[in-house]
Coordinates of C-alpha atoms in Angstrom, one line a residue:
X286 CA 0.1 0.1 0.0
X287 CA 1.2 3.8 -0.8
X288 CA 1.1 5.6 2.6
X289 CA 1.6 9.2 3.0
X290 CA 2.8 10.4 6.0
X291 CA 2.5 14.1 7.1
X292 CA 5.0 14.7 10.3
X293 CA 6.9 11.5 9.6
X294 CA 10.1 13.0 10.9
X295 CA 8.6 13.3 14.0
X296 CA 8.6 11.3 17.6
X297 CA 5.5 9.2 16.7
X298 CA 6.0 9.4 13.0
X299 CA 9.3 8.1 12.7
X300 CA 8.7 5.2 15.0
X301 CA 5.4 4.4 12.7
X302 CA 7.5 4.8 9.7
X303 CA 9.5 1.8 11.0
X304 CA 6.4 -0.2 11.5
X305 CA 5.0 0.6 8.0
X306 CA 8.3 -0.1 6.1
X307 CA 8.6 -3.4 8.0
X308 CA 5.2 -4.5 6.8
X309 CA 6.2 -3.6 3.2
X310 CA 4.1 -0.5 2.4
X311 CA 5.4 2.1 0.4
X312 CA 5.9 5.6 2.1
X313 CA 6.2 9.3 1.4
X314 CA 7.0 11.7 4.2
X315 CA 5.9 15.2 4.1
X316 CA 7.4 17.4 6.9
X317 CA 8.9 20.8 7.7
X318 CA 10.8 19.7 10.6
X319 CA 9.4 22.1 12.9
X320 CA 8.8 19.2 15.4
X321 CA 11.4 16.7 13.5
X322 CA 14.6 15.9 12.2
X323 CA 15.9 14.7 8.9
X324 CA 18.3 12.7 10.9
X325 CA 15.6 10.8 12.5
X326 CA 14.3 9.8 8.8
X327 CA 18.1 8.9 8.1
X328 CA 18.2 6.6 10.9
X329 CA 14.9 5.2 10.2
X330 CA 16.4 4.2 6.6
X331 CA 19.1 2.5 8.6
X332 CA 17.0 0.8 11.0
X333 CA 14.6 -0.7 8.3
X334 CA 16.9 -1.1 5.5
X335 CA 14.3 0.2 3.5
X336 CA 13.8 3.5 1.3
X337 CA 11.0 6.2 1.1
X338 CA 10.3 9.5 -0.6
X339 CA 10.5 12.6 1.5
X340 CA 9.1 16.0 0.6
X341 CA 10.2 18.9 2.6
X342 CA 7.0 21.3 3.1
X343 CA 4.4 22.6 5.2
X344 CA 0.9 21.5 5.5
X345 CA -0.2 25.3 5.5
X346 CA 1.2 25.2 2.3
X347 CA -1.9 24.2 0.3
X348 CA -0.4 23.9 -3.2
X349 CA 2.9 22.4 -2.0
X350 CA 0.9 19.7 0.0
X351 CA -1.6 19.3 -2.9
X352 CA 1.2 18.9 -5.4
X353 CA 3.1 16.4 -3.2
X354 CA -0.4 14.2 -2.3
X355 CA -1.0 14.3 -6.5
X356 CA 2.7 13.1 -7.2
X357 CA 2.4 10.1 -4.7
X358 CA -1.0 9.1 -5.8
X359 CA -1.6 7.5 -1.7
X360 CA -4.0 4.6 -0.7
X361 CA -4.0 6.0 2.9
X362 CA -3.0 8.9 4.6
X363 CA -1.5 9.3 8.3
X364 CA -1.7 12.6 9.6
X365 CA 0.7 13.4 12.3
X366 CA 1.6 17.0 11.4
X367 CA 0.7 19.7 13.9
X368 CA 1.3 21.7 16.7
X369 CA 1.3 19.7 20.0
X370 CA 2.1 22.2 23.3
X371 CA -0.9 22.8 25.5
X372 CA 0.9 25.9 27.1
X373 CA 2.1 27.5 24.0
X374 CA -1.0 27.0 22.4
X375 CA -2.5 29.3 25.0
X376 CA 0.0 31.8 23.9
X377 CA -0.3 31.6 20.2
X378 CA -3.8 30.1 19.5
X379 CA -4.2 31.5 15.9
X380 CA -1.4 29.5 15.1
X381 CA -2.5 26.2 16.6
X382 CA -5.9 26.9 14.5
X383 CA -4.0 27.5 11.5
X384 CA -1.5 24.5 11.4
X385 CA -3.9 22.1 13.0
X386 CA -7.1 22.8 11.7
X387 CA -6.5 24.8 8.4
X388 CA -3.7 22.4 7.8
X389 CA -5.9 19.5 8.3
X390 CA -8.5 21.0 5.7
X391 CA -5.8 21.3 3.3
X392 CA -4.8 17.8 3.7
X393 CA -8.1 16.6 3.0
X394 CA -8.7 18.9 0.0
X395 CA -5.5 17.3 -1.4
X396 CA -6.8 14.1 -1.0
X397 CA -10.1 14.8 -2.4
X398 CA -8.1 15.9 -5.5
X399 CA -5.9 12.7 -5.6
X400 CA -8.8 10.5 -5.2
X401 CA -7.6 9.2 -1.8
X402 CA -10.5 8.6 1.1
X403 CA -8.6 6.7 3.8
X404 CA -6.9 8.5 6.9
X405 CA -5.8 8.0 10.2
X406 CA -5.5 10.9 12.2
X407 CA -3.1 11.8 15.1
X408 CA -5.6 13.1 18.0
X409 CA -5.4 13.3 21.7
X410 CA -7.2 12.6 24.7
X411 CA -6.9 16.2 25.4
X412 CA -10.3 16.6 23.6
X413 CA -11.9 14.9 26.4
X414 CA -11.1 17.9 28.9
X415 CA -12.1 17.5 32.3
X416 CA -13.0 13.9 33.5
X417 CA -16.9 13.5 34.3
X418 CA -15.9 9.5 34.8
X419 CA -12.9 7.4 34.6
X420 CA -11.7 5.8 32.7
X421 CA -12.1 7.8 29.5
X422 CA -14.1 5.8 27.0
X423 CA -15.0 7.3 23.4
X424 CA -18.4 8.4 24.4
X425 CA -17.5 10.7 27.0
X426 CA -18.1 13.9 26.3
X427 CA -15.6 16.0 24.2
X428 CA -15.0 19.3 26.2
X429 CA -11.2 20.5 25.6
X430 CA -10.1 23.2 28.2
X431 CA -7.4 24.9 26.1
X432 CA -6.7 25.9 22.8
X433 CA -4.6 22.8 21.3
X434 CA -7.3 20.4 22.5
X435 CA -9.6 22.4 20.9
X436 CA -7.9 22.4 17.8
X437 CA -7.9 18.6 17.9
X438 CA -11.3 18.4 18.5
X439 CA -12.0 20.6 15.6
X440 CA -9.8 19.0 13.3
X441 CA -11.8 15.8 14.6
X442 CA -15.3 17.0 13.3
X443 CA -13.9 18.3 9.9
X444 CA -12.7 14.8 9.4
X445 CA -15.8 13.2 10.4
X446 CA -18.0 15.5 8.2
X447 CA -15.6 14.7 5.2
X448 CA -16.6 10.9 5.9
X449 CA -20.1 11.8 5.9
X450 CA -19.9 13.7 2.4
X451 CA -17.1 11.5 0.6
X452 CA -18.3 8.5 -0.8
X453 CA -16.3 5.3 0.3
X454 CA -14.4 7.3 2.7
X455 CA -12.9 5.7 6.3
X456 CA -11.2 7.7 9.1
X457 CA -9.7 6.5 12.5
X458 CA -9.1 9.4 15.0
X459 CA -6.5 7.8 17.3
X460 CA -6.8 9.6 20.6
X461 CA -3.5 9.2 22.4
X462 CA -2.8 9.0 26.0
X463 CA 0.8 10.1 27.2
X464 CA 3.3 8.4 24.8
X465 CA 6.6 7.8 26.1
X466 CA 9.9 5.4 25.4
X467 CA 11.9 5.1 22.5
X468 CA 13.1 2.4 19.7
X469 CA 14.7 -0.7 21.4
X470 CA 17.8 0.4 19.3
X471 CA 18.2 3.8 21.0
X472 CA 18.6 5.3 17.6
X473 CA 15.6 7.3 17.5
X474 CA 13.4 8.7 20.3
X475 CA 11.8 12.1 21.8
X476 CA 13.7 15.1 21.2
X477 CA 11.6 18.1 22.3
X478 CA 12.7 21.5 21.4
X479 CA 13.3 23.7 24.5
X480 CA 12.4 22.8 27.7
X481 CA 10.1 19.7 27.7
X482 CA 6.7 19.7 27.9
X483 CA 6.2 16.2 29.2
X484 CA 7.3 14.5 32.1
X485 CA 9.5 11.6 30.8
X486 CA 11.4 13.8 28.3
X487 CA 12.4 16.3 31.4
X488 CA 12.9 13.2 33.7
X489 CA 15.5 11.6 30.6
X490 CA 17.3 14.9 30.7
X491 CA 17.7 15.4 34.4
X492 CA 19.0 11.7 34.5
X493 CA 21.5 12.6 31.7
X494 CA 22.7 15.9 33.4
X495 CA 21.5 18.4 30.9
X496 CA 18.7 19.5 34.1
X497 CA 19.5 19.8 37.7
X498 CA 16.2 18.8 39.0
X499 CA 12.6 17.6 38.3
X500 CA 9.9 19.9 39.7
X501 CA 6.6 17.5 40.8
X502 CA 3.6 19.5 40.7
X503 CA 1.7 18.6 44.0
X504 CA 1.9 15.7 46.1
X505 CA -1.7 15.9 47.9
X506 CA -3.7 14.5 45.0
X507 CA -6.2 11.7 46.1
X508 CA -4.2 9.0 44.6
X509 CA -1.7 6.3 45.8
X510 CA 1.3 8.3 46.8
X511 CA -0.4 11.8 46.3
X512 CA 1.3 12.6 42.8
X513 CA -1.0 12.9 39.5
X514 CA -1.4 9.8 37.5
X515 CA -1.6 9.4 33.8
X516 CA -1.8 6.8 31.5
X517 CA 1.6 6.1 29.6
X518 CA 2.1 4.2 26.4
X519 CA 5.3 3.1 24.5
X520 CA 5.7 4.6 21.6
X521 CA 6.4 1.3 19.9
X522 CA 3.0 0.2 21.3
X523 CA 1.4 3.3 19.6
X524 CA 3.3 2.9 16.3
X525 CA 1.6 -0.6 16.2
X526 CA -1.8 0.8 16.6
X527 CA -1.2 2.9 13.8
X528 CA -0.5 0.2 11.5
X529 CA -3.6 -1.9 13.0
X530 CA -5.8 1.3 12.6
X531 CA -4.6 1.4 8.5
X532 CA -5.6 -2.0 8.2
X533 CA -8.7 -1.6 9.9
X534 CA -9.8 1.3 7.9
X535 CA -9.3 -0.6 4.5
X536 CA -12.5 -2.5 5.4
X537 CA -14.7 0.1 6.6
X538 CA -16.5 3.2 5.6
X539 CA -17.4 6.2 8.2
X540 CA -15.5 7.6 11.1
X541 CA -14.2 6.0 14.5
X542 CA -12.7 7.4 17.4
X543 CA -10.7 4.9 19.1
X544 CA -8.4 5.6 22.5
X545 CA -4.7 4.4 22.6
X546 CA -3.3 3.9 26.2
X547 CA -2.9 1.2 28.2
X548 CA -5.7 1.2 30.4
X549 CA -3.7 1.6 33.8
X550 CA -2.7 4.6 35.7
X551 CA 1.0 5.3 36.5
X552 CA 2.0 8.3 39.2
X553 CA 4.7 10.6 38.6
X554 CA 6.4 9.3 41.5
X555 CA 6.2 5.7 40.1
X556 CA 7.7 6.9 36.8
X557 CA 10.5 8.6 38.7
X558 CA 11.4 5.6 40.8
X559 CA 11.1 3.5 37.6
X560 CA 13.2 5.9 35.6
X561 CA 15.8 5.7 38.6
X562 CA 16.0 1.9 38.2
X563 CA 16.5 2.3 34.6
X564 CA 19.6 4.5 34.7
X565 CA 20.8 3.5 38.1
X566 CA 21.0 6.7 39.4
X567 CA 18.6 9.0 41.9
X568 CA 16.5 11.1 40.0
X569 CA 16.7 14.6 42.1
X570 CA 13.4 16.4 42.5
X571 CA 11.6 18.9 44.3
X572 CA 7.8 19.0 45.5
X573 CA 6.1 22.2 44.3
X574 CA 2.7 23.7 44.1
X575 CA -0.1 22.2 41.8
X576 CA -0.1 23.8 38.4
X577 CA -3.6 25.3 37.5
X578 CA -5.8 22.8 35.5
X579 CA -3.9 19.9 36.3
X580 CA -6.0 16.8 37.4
X581 CA -5.8 13.9 39.9
X582 CA -6.1 11.2 37.3
X583 CA -6.2 10.5 34.0
X584 CA -6.3 7.0 32.2
X585 CA -8.2 5.3 28.9
X586 CA -10.7 2.9 28.6
X587 CA -9.2 0.5 25.6
X588 CA -11.6 -2.3 25.0
X589 CA -12.5 -0.5 22.1
X590 CA -9.1 -0.5 20.2
X591 CA -8.9 -4.4 21.2
X592 CA -12.4 -4.9 19.6
X593 CA -12.1 -3.2 16.5
X594 CA -8.3 -3.1 15.9
X595 CA -7.2 -6.4 17.4
X596 CA -4.5 -4.4 19.4
X597 CA -3.1 -4.3 22.7
X598 CA -0.3 -2.7 24.1
X599 CA 3.0 -5.2 25.1
X600 CA 5.1 -2.9 26.9
X601 CA 5.5 -1.9 30.7
X602 CA 6.6 0.9 32.8
X603 CA 10.0 -0.5 33.1
X604 CA 10.1 -1.4 29.1
X605 CA 9.4 2.5 28.5
X606 CA 12.1 3.9 31.0
X607 CA 14.5 1.3 29.9
X608 CA 14.1 2.4 26.2
X609 CA 13.9 5.8 27.0
X610 CA 17.1 5.8 28.9
X611 CA 19.0 3.9 26.1
X612 CA 18.0 6.5 23.6
X613 CA 18.8 9.4 25.9
X614 CA 22.2 8.3 27.3
X615 CA 23.1 7.4 23.8
X616 CA 22.1 10.8 22.2
X617 CA 22.2 13.3 25.3
X618 CA 21.9 16.2 23.2
X619 CA 19.3 14.4 20.8
X620 CA 19.6 14.4 17.4
X621 CA 22.5 16.3 15.8
X622 CA 21.6 19.4 14.1
X623 CA 23.6 18.8 11.1
X624 CA 21.1 17.4 8.2

């Protein structure tokens, strides 16, 4: 199958490329490298011993995107490209709407012009907002509380409406919880720009000496140890979920939202302790006041993914931390800047 992958040079995209190439798919990556690296693509080629097309471009450039899709003539699209920092989205919301919503509309238009009616979309559990009940299932109300989440919810709705008016179209909206970890080789992994927005890459940078201490925001939540708990999923499991979603989309019409998580919660302290075991040294941290908007607990109901996709996660917390540490210790400064 010919698969067009936006944002394929990013963290989740690059791991998914490994799975796609291993399954024998022909791939074209479209990326502007704002959240990814051409070095990651070079390493994907080495790890997979396969080649792929690469087009440097921005999904906000409607003409360039349409040209790339038309030239490749894909059977399906996996759409990763987008901005993804909750805090930043509060500061520059228009940029988030332009990239995440208008960019997705540009992609759907390009797909229409090329006769492609099959898409797997990189969404987020952020669309659920405050929990009305746990675990989050796919019928939980969608009520995001920040611009990032609202752009993901809006892009989901655009895609859903597109399937309703496009004969034969199918879409799978994968709502990620908290992707972590790295490829077993340590050659590709998460390389956030600036201060990490997520817990594990921050812990990894403390462990490798790039940052002095971790701040744990609150230890008085109603959880096992007082720290917030989240559903963390290994990025390799997440990549496998994309492959399963791609296969599923070939046999159905319409739009399905599907959670991708483990269905279990891990506290901040539990993750920090597991990372200390992985790297063989303590992780220094300070307890600081809670952040506004943080919730005590968030985790997924995952039965729909198992029922529709035949997919279940394989890796536990220790495997997540060990793979992350292998990546971070082998690449303490992330991917090199040189192309």
